[in-house]
Amino acid sequence: MAYSKSFATFAASKIEHVIMAVLINNNSKIIVQGFTGKEGTFHAGQMIEYGTNVVGGVTPGKGGQTHLDKPVFNSVAEAVSKAGADTSVIFVPPKFAPDAIMEAADAGIKVIICITEGIAVQDMVKVKAYLEQFPDLRLIGPNCPGVISPGMAKCGIMPGFIHRQGKIGIVSRSGTLTYEAVDQVTKAGMGQSTCIGIGGDPIIGTTTKDAVELLMNDPDTEGIVMIGEIGGSMEADAAKWIKENGTKPVVGFIAGQTAPKGRTMGHAGAIIGGAEDTAEAKMKIMAECGIHVVSSPATIGATMAKALGK
Amino acid sequence: MNLHEYQGKEMLASYGVAIQKGIIATNLEEAVAAYEKVKEDSGSGVVVVKAQIHAGGRGKGGGVKLAKNIDELKEHAGNILGMMLKTPQTPGGLEGEGKLVRKILIAEDSYVPTFESCKEFYVSIMMDRAKKCNVIIYSTEGGMNIEEVAEKTPHLVHKEWIHPHLGLQPFQARKVAFNLGLSGKAFKEMSKFITKLYAAFVGSDASLFEINPAMLSGNDDMIAVDCKVSLDDNALFRHPELAAMRDTDEEDPVEVEAKSHGLNYVNLDGNVGCMVNGAGLAMATMDIIKLSGGEPANFLDVGGTADAERVEKAFRIILRDPEVKAILINIFGGIVRCDRVAQGVVDAYKNIGNIPVPIIVRLQGTNADIAKKLIDESGLEVRSAILLQEAADIVAEVLA
């Protein structure tokens, strides 16, 4: 099986559906941490409306109640034992989100998607090190729009209606820019297998390379859109991996070609420190590694269609 | 958030890091009083007058001067206070207009017993994104531009990575001192200095410490002579005392105002203003402005709740910049409904009155069609687009 280790469990379960997607699908048992809060309530409602298999939520102290017609649990461990939860979407405020991530990991959740923006860097450094003891676990985010496998499950804050089930995988550090790419792919007559918003923070659970690797190994993905931005070395790392291991066309865009040095551009991780952080340097290495690099964000969909001969 | 040198030193001292002592002054009278006090405490009439602005390289622009007596103190304090200090790091660099000096630090001369007997080192601490942990960077080449040192003599720049859970271990502090060629008392003092400095870094949730120079005196005492401290804004909830040190005088006033309205704004030098929801799309919009033949005048993320009020505030902020020749609004509606943003644009237009530059509105996503109709039927001179490419083409057209 070409899936990463953590999804061998999914693959082995009784799925008769032909398309299985990566990270989440219609067999995922999803809970929402921060379920009864304002953000959690709104987005969990949207997820359920989309048809996502939300089996409940967690709000410490509110266990036993029912919210959005789903059970509320006091802890993630309770949600795992009583509802068989395997995936969690976190809408907990930044102060408490690091704890929520570690609680989910400790309870045995395999896919943790943390939407929360504004977590302190030193907290994430510690969380990241804590998660090393769970090799089968995958953290997406924080500071991300989440993950969607169109037609199956929506775990996050993205607008469901712009997506179409299809064969293009999308990896991005941004929210609305991902929607832009999704929309272009949809309008170009293609759909999406899984869209992974990896997040805009300096320390995130799943890197560009990790996400690209998942999609490269997904039999239902034919092409990959990789959207990066200034700051860090994730896109260069992914590009080098693609050069060695790529089997599908990859279209790449780097936001921030006009960003000044030394200024944080909205996302905590989007800052040019050294020469390698610039969009120019990243686009150069991506092109050298065989990625179809576009300089205009308006041509992502068309470039993918062309790369696939459509 | 950045601290001034004197604030950074205050914080370091609270963690037991030895610092070059000094007193802050905002006018000549305070400077004289500060001088007398520093003289009394240090037993030396020699002080350093240091301009306090948020930029490095202050000595290069004449912002740091040695005063050997009260007359020299008055002369330098008088010159530095109120000056527009230009450094390689102030906007526009040495050719720019510089930054107004509102405060000076009257600091003791730490180079004892003689300047020649002292040694300067470089020490910084930051988070290494690739290794996902903190790193201490240090060098024997103190007082120099570390980027140049790293380029020309990379073997003189050392790095020590710190385990996220275990923190700095004693052997690591010793390794730093050893690699800096120290022995005896100096070795012990450096180990202690590094240990306390790291405790301060973690304790204050800093994103950057740069101690340049970290000075070993002729008496083998370690002292932070200068410091650059940046703190993690997302961790300030744990540090109200540090958050209170924010000096908005050092920030762009328009950016400060934008922030108070929940807008994330960065002022740039171009001619096309933009208003976007989401940071990634905002950067991408800046890029498309450039590809259309313009230059972005700003970065502006209106956030996830782009309502009429915010749109109007954003408009007013962009219009303050006289260089702006056109404004591109690019909203991808998800949770944000495009028709609400469109209504915001129409209302803002009416409230502001005459907007002298062409406006291009691109609304896509939730209720985009209703929004386009709203704009098109408003009778305002606003060009609307649905596809990003269409918006780019209109920008190119109005700039031509």
XYZ file of C-alpha atoms in Angstrom:
710
model
C 0.000 0.000 0.000
C 1.401 3.340 -0.960
C -0.136 5.192 1.955
C 1.994 6.432 4.806
C 2.052 4.249 7.880
C -0.637 6.176 9.715
C -3.137 5.486 6.966
C -2.499 1.825 6.695
C -5.135 1.562 9.391
C -7.651 3.395 7.234
C -6.780 1.343 4.206
C -7.224 -1.871 6.139
C -10.679 -0.923 7.370
C -13.771 -1.929 5.463
C -13.862 0.745 2.802
C -15.768 -0.174 -0.304
C -15.711 3.313 -1.725
C -13.224 3.478 -4.592
C -11.753 6.862 -3.625
C -10.131 6.975 -0.230
C -8.296 10.319 -0.179
C -5.551 11.118 2.305
C -5.818 12.117 5.967
C -9.622 12.150 6.108
C -12.452 10.373 4.321
C -16.045 9.354 4.951
C -14.959 6.666 7.389
C -13.122 9.128 9.632
C -14.687 9.554 13.056
C -14.240 13.202 13.715
C -14.534 15.223 16.886
C -14.266 18.949 17.440
C -12.278 20.282 20.403
C -13.711 23.584 21.542
C -17.059 22.247 20.300
C -19.402 24.534 22.212
C -17.448 27.769 21.714
C -18.474 30.369 19.131
C -15.982 29.313 16.442
C -16.358 25.616 17.185
C -20.141 25.798 17.036
C -20.235 27.676 13.741
C -17.669 25.573 11.923
C -18.738 22.222 13.368
C -22.226 23.099 12.095
C -20.814 23.770 8.619
C -18.818 20.545 8.710
C -21.893 18.515 9.637
C -23.953 20.250 6.961
C -21.279 19.271 4.426
C -21.838 15.645 5.384
C -18.724 15.162 7.483
C -18.901 12.307 9.955
C -18.700 14.364 13.144
C -19.231 11.947 16.029
C -19.183 14.550 18.789
C -17.125 17.207 20.450
C -15.102 17.973 23.524
C -15.595 20.795 26.010
C -14.222 20.064 29.479
C -16.996 20.431 32.035
C -19.827 20.114 29.537
C -19.662 16.354 29.101
C -23.033 14.615 28.866
C -24.719 17.488 27.069
C -25.832 17.423 23.462
C -24.703 20.115 21.035
C -25.644 20.317 17.353
C -27.389 16.973 17.962
C -24.040 15.377 18.814
C -22.686 14.231 22.181
C -20.339 16.468 24.160
C -17.476 14.762 26.011
C -15.366 16.032 28.886
C -12.115 14.798 27.418
C -10.687 13.540 24.172
C -10.005 10.182 25.867
C -13.730 9.889 26.578
C -14.562 10.726 22.962
C -12.156 8.018 21.795
C -13.526 5.346 24.123
C -17.226 6.181 23.706
C -17.424 7.348 20.100
C -14.318 5.760 18.570
C -12.933 9.133 17.504
C -9.770 8.975 15.366
C -9.598 12.533 14.038
C -9.865 15.863 15.848
C -10.369 19.412 14.643
C -9.264 22.031 17.179
C -10.989 25.408 17.606
C -9.528 26.197 21.023
C -8.135 29.717 21.778
C -4.341 30.094 21.338
C -3.635 30.080 25.071
C -5.118 26.609 25.479
C -4.588 25.082 22.034
C -1.123 23.587 22.776
C -2.673 21.646 25.640
C -5.566 20.563 23.412
C -3.156 19.183 20.794
C -1.227 17.181 23.398
C -4.459 15.901 24.962
C -5.626 14.618 21.577
C -2.276 12.939 20.960
C -2.269 11.319 24.386
C -5.801 9.986 23.826
C -4.739 8.183 20.655
C -6.108 10.522 17.970
C -4.231 9.881 14.721
C -5.055 13.001 12.723
C -5.115 16.313 14.605
C -6.082 19.420 12.672
C -5.449 22.631 14.597
C -7.166 25.678 13.114
C -6.177 28.071 15.927
C -4.108 31.125 14.984
C -1.796 32.928 17.401
C -0.106 30.143 19.375
C 3.161 31.238 21.032
C 6.221 29.917 19.185
C 7.927 28.483 22.278
C 4.724 26.560 23.078
C 4.696 24.993 19.614
C 8.391 24.097 19.918
C 7.507 22.082 23.031
C 4.379 20.520 21.484
C 6.314 19.467 18.410
C 8.909 17.725 20.594
C 6.137 16.092 22.671
C 4.531 14.650 19.536
C 7.727 12.814 18.604
C 6.641 9.956 20.854
C 3.620 9.355 18.584
C 5.133 8.306 15.242
C 1.738 7.340 13.759
C 0.186 10.695 14.502
C -0.156 13.527 12.053
C -0.694 17.129 13.132
C -1.953 19.595 10.528
C -1.514 23.270 11.388
C -1.771 25.259 13.536
C -2.967 28.491 11.959
C -4.499 26.694 9.001
C -7.847 26.396 7.174
C -7.880 22.614 7.705
C -8.249 19.644 5.377
C -11.018 18.770 2.937
C -11.587 15.671 0.832
C -14.419 16.960 -1.348
C -17.569 14.900 -1.269
C -16.358 13.017 1.798
C -15.262 15.140 4.704
C -14.557 18.782 5.490
C -12.408 19.344 8.580
C -11.880 23.060 8.838
C -13.137 26.485 7.910
C -12.962 26.400 4.095
C -16.149 27.096 2.096
C -17.303 23.653 0.991
C -19.198 24.745 -2.109
C -16.153 25.841 -4.141
C -14.746 22.300 -4.081
C -15.452 19.427 -6.480
C -14.438 15.837 -6.002
C -11.575 15.129 -8.373
C -7.938 14.267 -8.880
C -5.913 17.336 -7.905
C -4.258 17.494 -4.499
C -3.562 20.931 -3.046
C -0.996 21.854 -0.386
C -0.871 25.392 0.942
C 0.337 27.566 3.829
C -2.526 29.970 3.302
C -6.310 30.047 3.670
C -7.992 32.251 1.104
C -5.165 31.736 -1.394
C -5.936 28.016 -1.198
C -9.583 28.777 -1.975
C -8.392 30.768 -4.964
C -6.409 27.773 -6.234
C -9.322 25.407 -5.544
C -11.685 27.669 -7.435
C -9.361 27.857 -10.438
C -8.909 24.082 -10.479
C -12.674 23.587 -10.289
C -13.341 26.170 -13.028
C -10.712 24.515 -15.238
C -12.882 21.397 -15.155
C -10.892 19.447 -12.611
C -11.692 18.680 -9.008
C -9.716 18.044 -5.845
C -8.746 14.793 -4.141
C -7.627 16.367 -0.872
C -6.726 19.960 -0.017
C -4.332 20.303 2.884
C -3.886 23.701 4.531
C -0.645 23.151 6.420
C -0.673 26.538 8.175
C 1.154 29.860 8.245
C 3.124 29.556 11.490
C 6.910 29.075 11.785
C 6.420 25.714 13.539
C 3.759 23.447 12.052
C 2.978 19.764 12.340
C 3.043 18.741 8.685
C 5.488 20.399 6.318
C 5.037 21.097 2.629
C 7.193 18.070 1.842
C 5.176 15.799 4.179
C 1.908 16.865 2.574
C 3.261 16.539 -0.972
C 4.501 13.058 -0.109
C 1.031 12.013 1.096
C -0.528 13.198 -2.155
C 2.231 11.720 -4.317
C 1.480 8.332 -2.735
C -2.277 8.723 -3.118
C -3.552 6.679 -6.087
C -6.497 9.045 -6.460
C -4.345 12.145 -6.967
C -3.078 12.869 -10.502
C -1.547 16.299 -10.029
C -0.446 18.469 -7.117
C -0.704 22.211 -6.544
C 1.874 23.433 -4.061
C 1.401 26.942 -2.704
C 4.110 28.409 -0.557
C 5.127 31.805 0.666
C 8.172 33.730 1.864
C 10.012 32.524 4.980
C 11.628 29.217 5.917
C 12.909 26.394 3.756
C 9.868 24.116 3.444
C 9.266 24.674 -0.256
C 12.917 24.068 -1.118
C 12.872 20.847 0.937
C 9.703 19.729 -0.837
C 11.141 20.612 -4.235
C 14.254 18.512 -3.610
C 12.079 15.601 -2.516
C 9.917 15.957 -5.619
C 12.971 15.932 -7.857
C 13.991 12.554 -6.422
C 10.584 10.966 -5.904
C 8.002 12.836 -7.972
C 5.723 10.811 -10.238
C 3.017 13.414 -10.904
C 3.024 16.965 -12.245
C 3.360 19.648 -9.581
C 2.325 23.274 -10.116
C 3.934 25.699 -7.684
C 3.348 29.280 -6.615
C 5.147 31.337 -3.964
C 3.306 34.318 -2.502
C 5.316 37.365 -1.480
C 7.457 38.102 -4.560
C 6.996 41.784 -3.707
C 7.276 41.495 0.092
C 9.950 43.594 1.832
C 12.708 42.059 3.942
C 12.314 41.779 7.697
C 8.558 42.416 7.879
C 6.023 39.836 8.990
C 3.370 39.652 6.286
C 0.307 38.599 8.266
C 1.332 34.996 8.864
C 3.813 34.650 11.713
C 5.994 32.472 9.465
C 5.932 34.803 6.457
C 9.062 36.864 6.979
C 12.208 37.234 4.911
C 15.280 36.834 7.133
C 17.976 35.604 4.783
C 18.350 35.170 1.026
C 16.841 31.666 1.049
C 13.569 33.012 2.471
C 12.708 35.018 -0.624
C 10.084 34.041 -3.188
C 12.698 34.403 -5.916
C 15.060 31.858 -4.324
C 12.245 29.401 -3.710
C 10.820 29.720 -7.225
C 14.282 29.154 -8.678
C 14.901 25.939 -6.799
C 11.365 24.705 -7.489
C 11.807 25.259 -11.226
C 15.167 23.495 -11.110
C 13.462 20.521 -9.502
C 10.939 20.192 -12.310
C 7.974 21.970 -10.747
C 5.732 24.029 -13.052
C 6.299 27.365 -11.301
C 3.828 30.173 -12.009
C 4.610 33.786 -11.177
C 0.962 34.840 -11.393
C -1.519 33.390 -8.905
C -4.193 33.784 -11.596
C -2.740 30.992 -13.727
C -2.582 28.098 -11.254
C -5.619 26.241 -12.643
C -4.746 26.733 -16.296
C -1.159 25.620 -15.732
C -2.322 22.433 -14.030
C -4.752 21.690 -16.879
C -1.919 22.143 -19.353
C 0.486 19.994 -17.320
C -2.076 17.181 -17.356
C -2.747 17.666 -21.066
C -6.353 18.692 -20.466
C 7.403 43.432 19.312
C 10.830 45.060 19.734
C 12.273 46.487 22.945
C 14.610 49.429 23.244
C 18.118 48.678 24.429
C 17.397 50.085 27.900
C 14.198 48.028 28.200
C 15.948 44.889 27.050
C 18.697 45.431 29.588
C 16.156 45.989 32.351
C 14.556 42.663 31.499
C 17.926 40.866 31.258
C 18.987 42.257 34.635
C 15.818 40.799 36.197
C 17.171 37.362 35.193
C 20.563 38.104 36.747
C 22.364 38.856 33.479
C 25.086 41.433 34.139
C 24.513 44.528 32.004
C 26.211 47.786 31.273
C 24.296 50.035 33.670
C 22.711 53.276 32.631
C 19.913 55.796 33.099
C 17.405 56.960 30.520
C 16.940 60.661 29.702
C 14.489 62.514 27.472
C 15.972 66.035 27.824
C 19.223 67.777 28.656
C 18.322 68.321 32.296
C 17.619 64.633 32.822
C 20.801 63.781 30.930
C 22.901 65.890 33.314
C 21.215 64.342 36.372
C 21.721 60.876 34.862
C 25.384 61.650 34.264
C 25.923 62.680 37.877
C 24.256 59.514 39.141
C 26.167 57.200 36.780
C 29.398 58.975 37.740
C 28.658 58.508 41.423
C 27.762 54.809 41.020
C 30.604 53.836 38.712
C 33.247 56.102 40.138
C 34.167 57.204 36.619
C 33.317 60.399 34.834
C 33.388 58.636 31.477
C 29.970 57.653 30.063
C 28.492 56.552 26.771
C 25.559 58.471 25.314
C 23.371 56.057 23.314
C 20.391 56.973 21.164
C 17.375 54.735 21.863
C 15.612 53.862 18.638
C 14.420 50.548 17.210
C 17.267 50.054 14.757
C 20.759 48.662 14.839
C 23.967 50.293 13.610
C 23.317 53.413 15.715
C 27.044 54.149 16.088
C 27.416 54.436 12.297
C 24.971 57.328 12.199
C 26.460 59.221 15.129
C 23.947 57.952 17.682
C 26.512 56.583 20.146
C 29.189 58.875 21.638
C 31.715 58.677 24.429
C 31.598 61.609 26.893
C 34.617 62.064 29.171
C 33.215 64.961 31.200
C 30.073 66.976 31.822
C 30.757 69.380 28.954
C 31.113 66.573 26.437
C 28.011 64.959 27.924
C 26.001 68.138 27.337
C 27.335 68.478 23.822
C 26.564 64.898 22.765
C 23.239 64.702 24.582
C 22.213 67.969 22.966
C 23.188 66.728 19.520
C 21.646 63.272 19.773
C 18.338 64.122 21.456
C 15.921 65.224 18.759
C 18.185 64.256 15.875
C 16.941 62.290 12.866
C 19.269 59.346 13.243
C 20.156 57.503 10.051
C 21.541 53.992 10.319
C 21.806 51.126 7.822
C 18.616 49.751 9.431
C 16.398 52.850 9.536
C 13.929 53.275 6.635
C 15.861 54.169 3.510
C 19.178 53.352 5.200
C 21.914 55.982 5.536
C 20.332 57.893 2.639
C 16.854 57.872 4.194
C 15.291 60.432 6.465
C 16.227 58.578 9.643
C 14.354 58.151 12.895
C 13.672 60.777 15.531
C 15.630 60.197 18.755
C 13.320 60.792 21.720
C 15.363 59.100 24.434
C 19.034 58.592 25.214
C 20.696 56.140 27.545
C 23.514 57.547 29.673
C 25.537 54.391 30.266
C 28.608 53.664 32.324
C 31.899 52.910 30.655
C 32.098 49.153 31.199
C 35.479 48.744 29.579
C 37.553 48.430 32.756
C 40.249 48.675 33.866
C 41.351 49.656 30.340
C 39.667 49.377 26.945
C 42.581 47.284 25.668
C 42.190 44.719 28.440
C 38.581 43.914 27.409
C 37.395 41.386 24.870
C 34.184 41.520 22.826
C 32.089 38.512 21.802
C 28.917 37.994 19.827
C 25.999 36.027 21.295
C 22.492 35.663 19.904
C 19.580 33.314 20.576
C 16.695 32.578 18.243
C 14.376 29.789 17.136
C 15.759 27.634 14.323
C 12.760 26.878 12.090
C 14.436 23.977 10.320
C 15.520 22.252 13.563
C 12.390 23.296 15.465
C 14.297 24.336 18.575
C 16.193 27.315 19.950
C 19.766 27.918 18.893
C 22.553 29.930 20.500
C 24.816 31.525 17.903
C 28.139 32.834 19.162
C 31.451 34.086 17.950
C 34.749 35.544 19.114
C 34.160 38.362 16.600
C 32.131 40.649 18.849
C 31.112 44.142 17.849
C 31.090 43.192 14.178
C 28.295 42.593 11.676
C 27.721 38.886 12.239
C 26.368 38.275 8.728
C 29.669 39.473 7.318
C 31.618 37.356 9.789
C 29.547 34.293 8.816
C 30.199 34.943 5.153
C 33.921 35.651 5.315
C 34.992 33.457 8.232
C 32.261 30.849 8.808
C 34.538 28.814 11.111
C 34.366 31.663 13.640
C 30.568 31.379 14.026
C 29.387 28.552 16.295
C 25.911 27.205 16.967
C 24.479 25.303 19.903
C 20.976 23.816 19.582
C 18.894 23.474 22.723
C 16.487 20.617 23.467
C 12.909 21.954 23.672
C 12.098 20.093 26.888
C 15.444 19.737 28.630
C 16.626 23.278 28.038
C 20.247 24.391 28.108
C 22.459 21.803 29.777
C 25.548 22.758 31.823
C 27.876 21.028 29.350
C 26.459 23.175 26.556
C 27.154 26.393 28.457
C 30.706 25.121 29.066
C 31.067 24.245 25.399
C 30.241 27.827 24.446
C 32.865 29.191 26.850
C 35.419 26.642 25.663
C 34.813 27.394 21.976
C 35.329 31.073 22.725
C 38.824 30.214 23.935
C 38.273 31.086 27.593
C 39.799 29.591 30.718
C 39.872 30.153 34.471
C 37.490 32.736 35.889
C 36.534 34.002 32.433
C 35.437 30.473 31.462
C 33.163 30.235 34.510
C 31.742 33.721 34.011
C 30.896 33.028 30.384
C 29.150 29.735 31.292
C 27.093 31.590 33.897
C 26.362 34.423 31.483
C 25.078 32.031 28.787
C 22.973 30.103 31.312
C 21.271 33.236 32.614
C 20.835 34.648 29.139
C 19.086 31.484 27.961
C 16.824 31.537 31.018
C 15.889 35.117 30.120
C 15.181 34.141 26.495
C 12.795 31.363 27.474
C 11.352 33.290 30.413
C 10.435 36.293 28.284
C 9.179 34.266 25.278
C 11.617 36.143 23.079
C 11.973 35.534 19.367
C 15.423 37.120 19.198
C 18.214 38.105 21.563
C 21.297 39.670 20.072
C 24.037 40.672 22.514
C 26.662 42.417 20.461
C 28.992 42.969 22.078
C 28.945 40.637 25.056
C 32.040 41.962 26.792
C 34.613 40.275 28.991
C 36.245 42.978 31.072
C 39.882 43.081 32.081
C 38.654 41.862 35.454
C 37.061 38.801 33.807
C 33.476 39.951 34.323
C 30.908 39.243 31.577
C 28.651 42.160 30.674
C 25.936 42.699 28.068
C 27.038 46.046 26.633
C 24.289 46.227 24.016
C 21.184 44.156 23.397
C 18.561 43.735 20.758
C 15.436 42.015 22.029
C 12.377 40.987 20.005
C 9.463 39.327 21.756
C 6.823 36.931 20.411
C 3.587 38.935 20.147
C 1.591 35.728 20.580
C 3.145 35.149 24.007
C 2.635 38.640 25.424
C -0.464 37.443 27.286
C 1.981 35.790 29.688
C 4.045 38.978 30.104
C 1.903 42.040 30.762
C 4.943 43.892 32.151
C 6.802 43.403 28.874
C 3.736 44.170 26.763
C 3.548 47.525 28.585
C 7.008 48.370 27.195
C 5.665 48.668 23.650
C 6.754 52.020 22.233
C 4.305 52.914 19.486
C 6.394 56.025 18.717
C 8.838 53.636 17.076
C 6.193 52.091 14.836
C 4.564 53.468 11.704
C 1.592 55.512 13.018
C -0.675 54.296 10.212
C 0.209 50.684 10.988
C -0.552 51.282 14.661
C -3.921 52.790 13.792
C -4.738 49.965 11.370
C -3.962 47.438 14.064
C -6.360 49.104 16.486
C -9.114 48.440 13.924
C -8.184 44.789 13.496
C -6.460 45.410 10.166
C -3.073 43.920 9.430
C -1.346 46.643 7.412
C 2.217 47.116 6.197
C 3.114 50.329 4.406
C 5.104 49.952 1.164
C 6.428 52.331 -1.462
C 4.238 51.509 -4.481
C 1.351 53.153 -6.344
C -1.477 50.590 -6.155
C -3.214 50.105 -2.829
C -4.829 46.806 -2.017
C -7.370 45.401 0.417
C -7.544 41.634 0.736
C -8.884 38.976 3.114
C -6.194 36.554 4.227
C -2.420 37.020 4.417
C -1.471 34.595 1.627
C -3.979 36.044 -0.811
C -2.851 39.549 0.203
C 0.747 38.736 -0.712
C -0.426 37.096 -3.946
C -2.450 40.221 -4.750
C 0.634 42.384 -4.252
C 2.454 40.098 -6.659
C -0.265 40.380 -9.281
C -0.192 44.183 -9.002
C 3.490 44.053 -9.870
C 2.836 41.685 -12.793
C 0.210 44.168 -14.034
C 2.787 46.928 -14.238
C 2.188 48.580 -10.860
C 3.917 48.464 -7.490
C 2.022 47.499 -4.330
C 1.539 50.470 -1.972
C 0.731 48.246 0.966
C -0.055 44.856 2.406
C -3.511 44.853 3.987
C -5.344 41.865 5.399
C -8.858 42.800 6.507
C -9.201 39.458 8.300
C -12.022 37.000 8.551
C -14.790 39.457 9.342
C -14.599 42.018 6.581
C -17.711 44.041 7.428
C -18.720 47.477 6.145
C -17.036 49.324 9.017
C -13.681 47.620 8.505
C -13.822 48.128 4.771
C -14.362 51.850 5.314
C -11.467 52.073 7.787
C -9.250 50.179 5.353
C -10.224 52.572 2.559
C -9.396 55.607 4.653
C -6.013 54.182 5.630
C -5.043 53.342 2.040
C -6.150 56.786 0.846
C -3.798 58.539 3.295
C -0.958 57.545 1.007
C -0.721 60.255 -1.681
C 1.211 57.933 -3.983
C -1.770 55.616 -4.433
C -3.027 55.793 -8.024
C -5.507 52.903 -7.894
C -6.990 50.520 -5.343
C -7.547 46.825 -5.880
C -9.937 45.071 -3.537
C -9.605 41.295 -3.681
C -11.930 39.275 -1.487
C -12.415 35.544 -1.643
C -15.618 34.981 0.257
C -15.768 31.894 2.389
C -17.183 32.721 5.746
C -17.019 36.330 4.621
C -19.996 37.003 2.385
C -19.089 38.980 -0.719
C -22.358 40.910 -0.782
C -21.590 42.299 2.674
C -18.155 43.418 1.542
C -19.686 44.948 -1.584
C -22.180 46.835 0.567
C -19.226 47.978 2.677
C -17.497 49.316 -0.423
C -20.624 51.161 -1.559
C -21.233 52.627 1.918
C -17.601 53.606 2.366
C -17.579 55.293 -1.006
C -20.623 57.341 -0.084
C -19.318 58.207 3.397
C -15.878 59.230 2.221
C -17.284 61.255 -0.648
C -14.955 61.767 -3.533
C -12.424 58.993 -3.977
C -9.967 60.404 -6.492
C -8.487 57.113 -7.741
C -9.962 54.233 -9.729
C -11.196 51.299 -7.690
C -11.177 47.726 -8.914
C -13.223 45.288 -6.902
C -12.801 41.582 -7.334
C -15.200 39.509 -5.271
C -15.238 35.744 -5.541
C -16.808 32.970 -3.502
C -19.904 33.184 -1.311
C -22.553 35.418 -2.953
C -20.071 36.782 -5.510
C -22.779 37.256 -8.144
C -25.038 39.260 -5.812
C -22.026 41.345 -4.857
C -21.091 42.105 -8.464
C -24.667 43.183 -9.170
C -24.606 45.442 -6.093
C -21.424 47.141 -7.282
C -22.482 47.395 -10.906
C -25.875 48.912 -10.009
C -24.528 51.342 -7.413
C -23.688 53.934 -10.037
C -20.250 54.342 -8.506
C -17.144 54.506 -10.580
C -15.988 51.105 -9.458
C -14.831 48.414 -11.843
C -15.836 44.924 -10.815
C -14.328 41.570 -11.689
C -14.902 37.975 -10.714
C -11.791 36.216 -11.979
C -8.399 37.212 -10.590
C -7.010 37.538 -14.118
C -9.804 39.985 -15.018
C -8.884 42.106 -12.021
C -5.212 42.027 -13.031
C -6.115 43.128 -16.558
C -8.154 46.083 -15.263
C -5.261 47.157 -13.015
C -2.950 47.124 -16.044
C -5.535 49.106 -18.028
C -5.996 51.888 -15.439
C -2.239 52.244 -14.950
C -1.569 52.459 -18.682
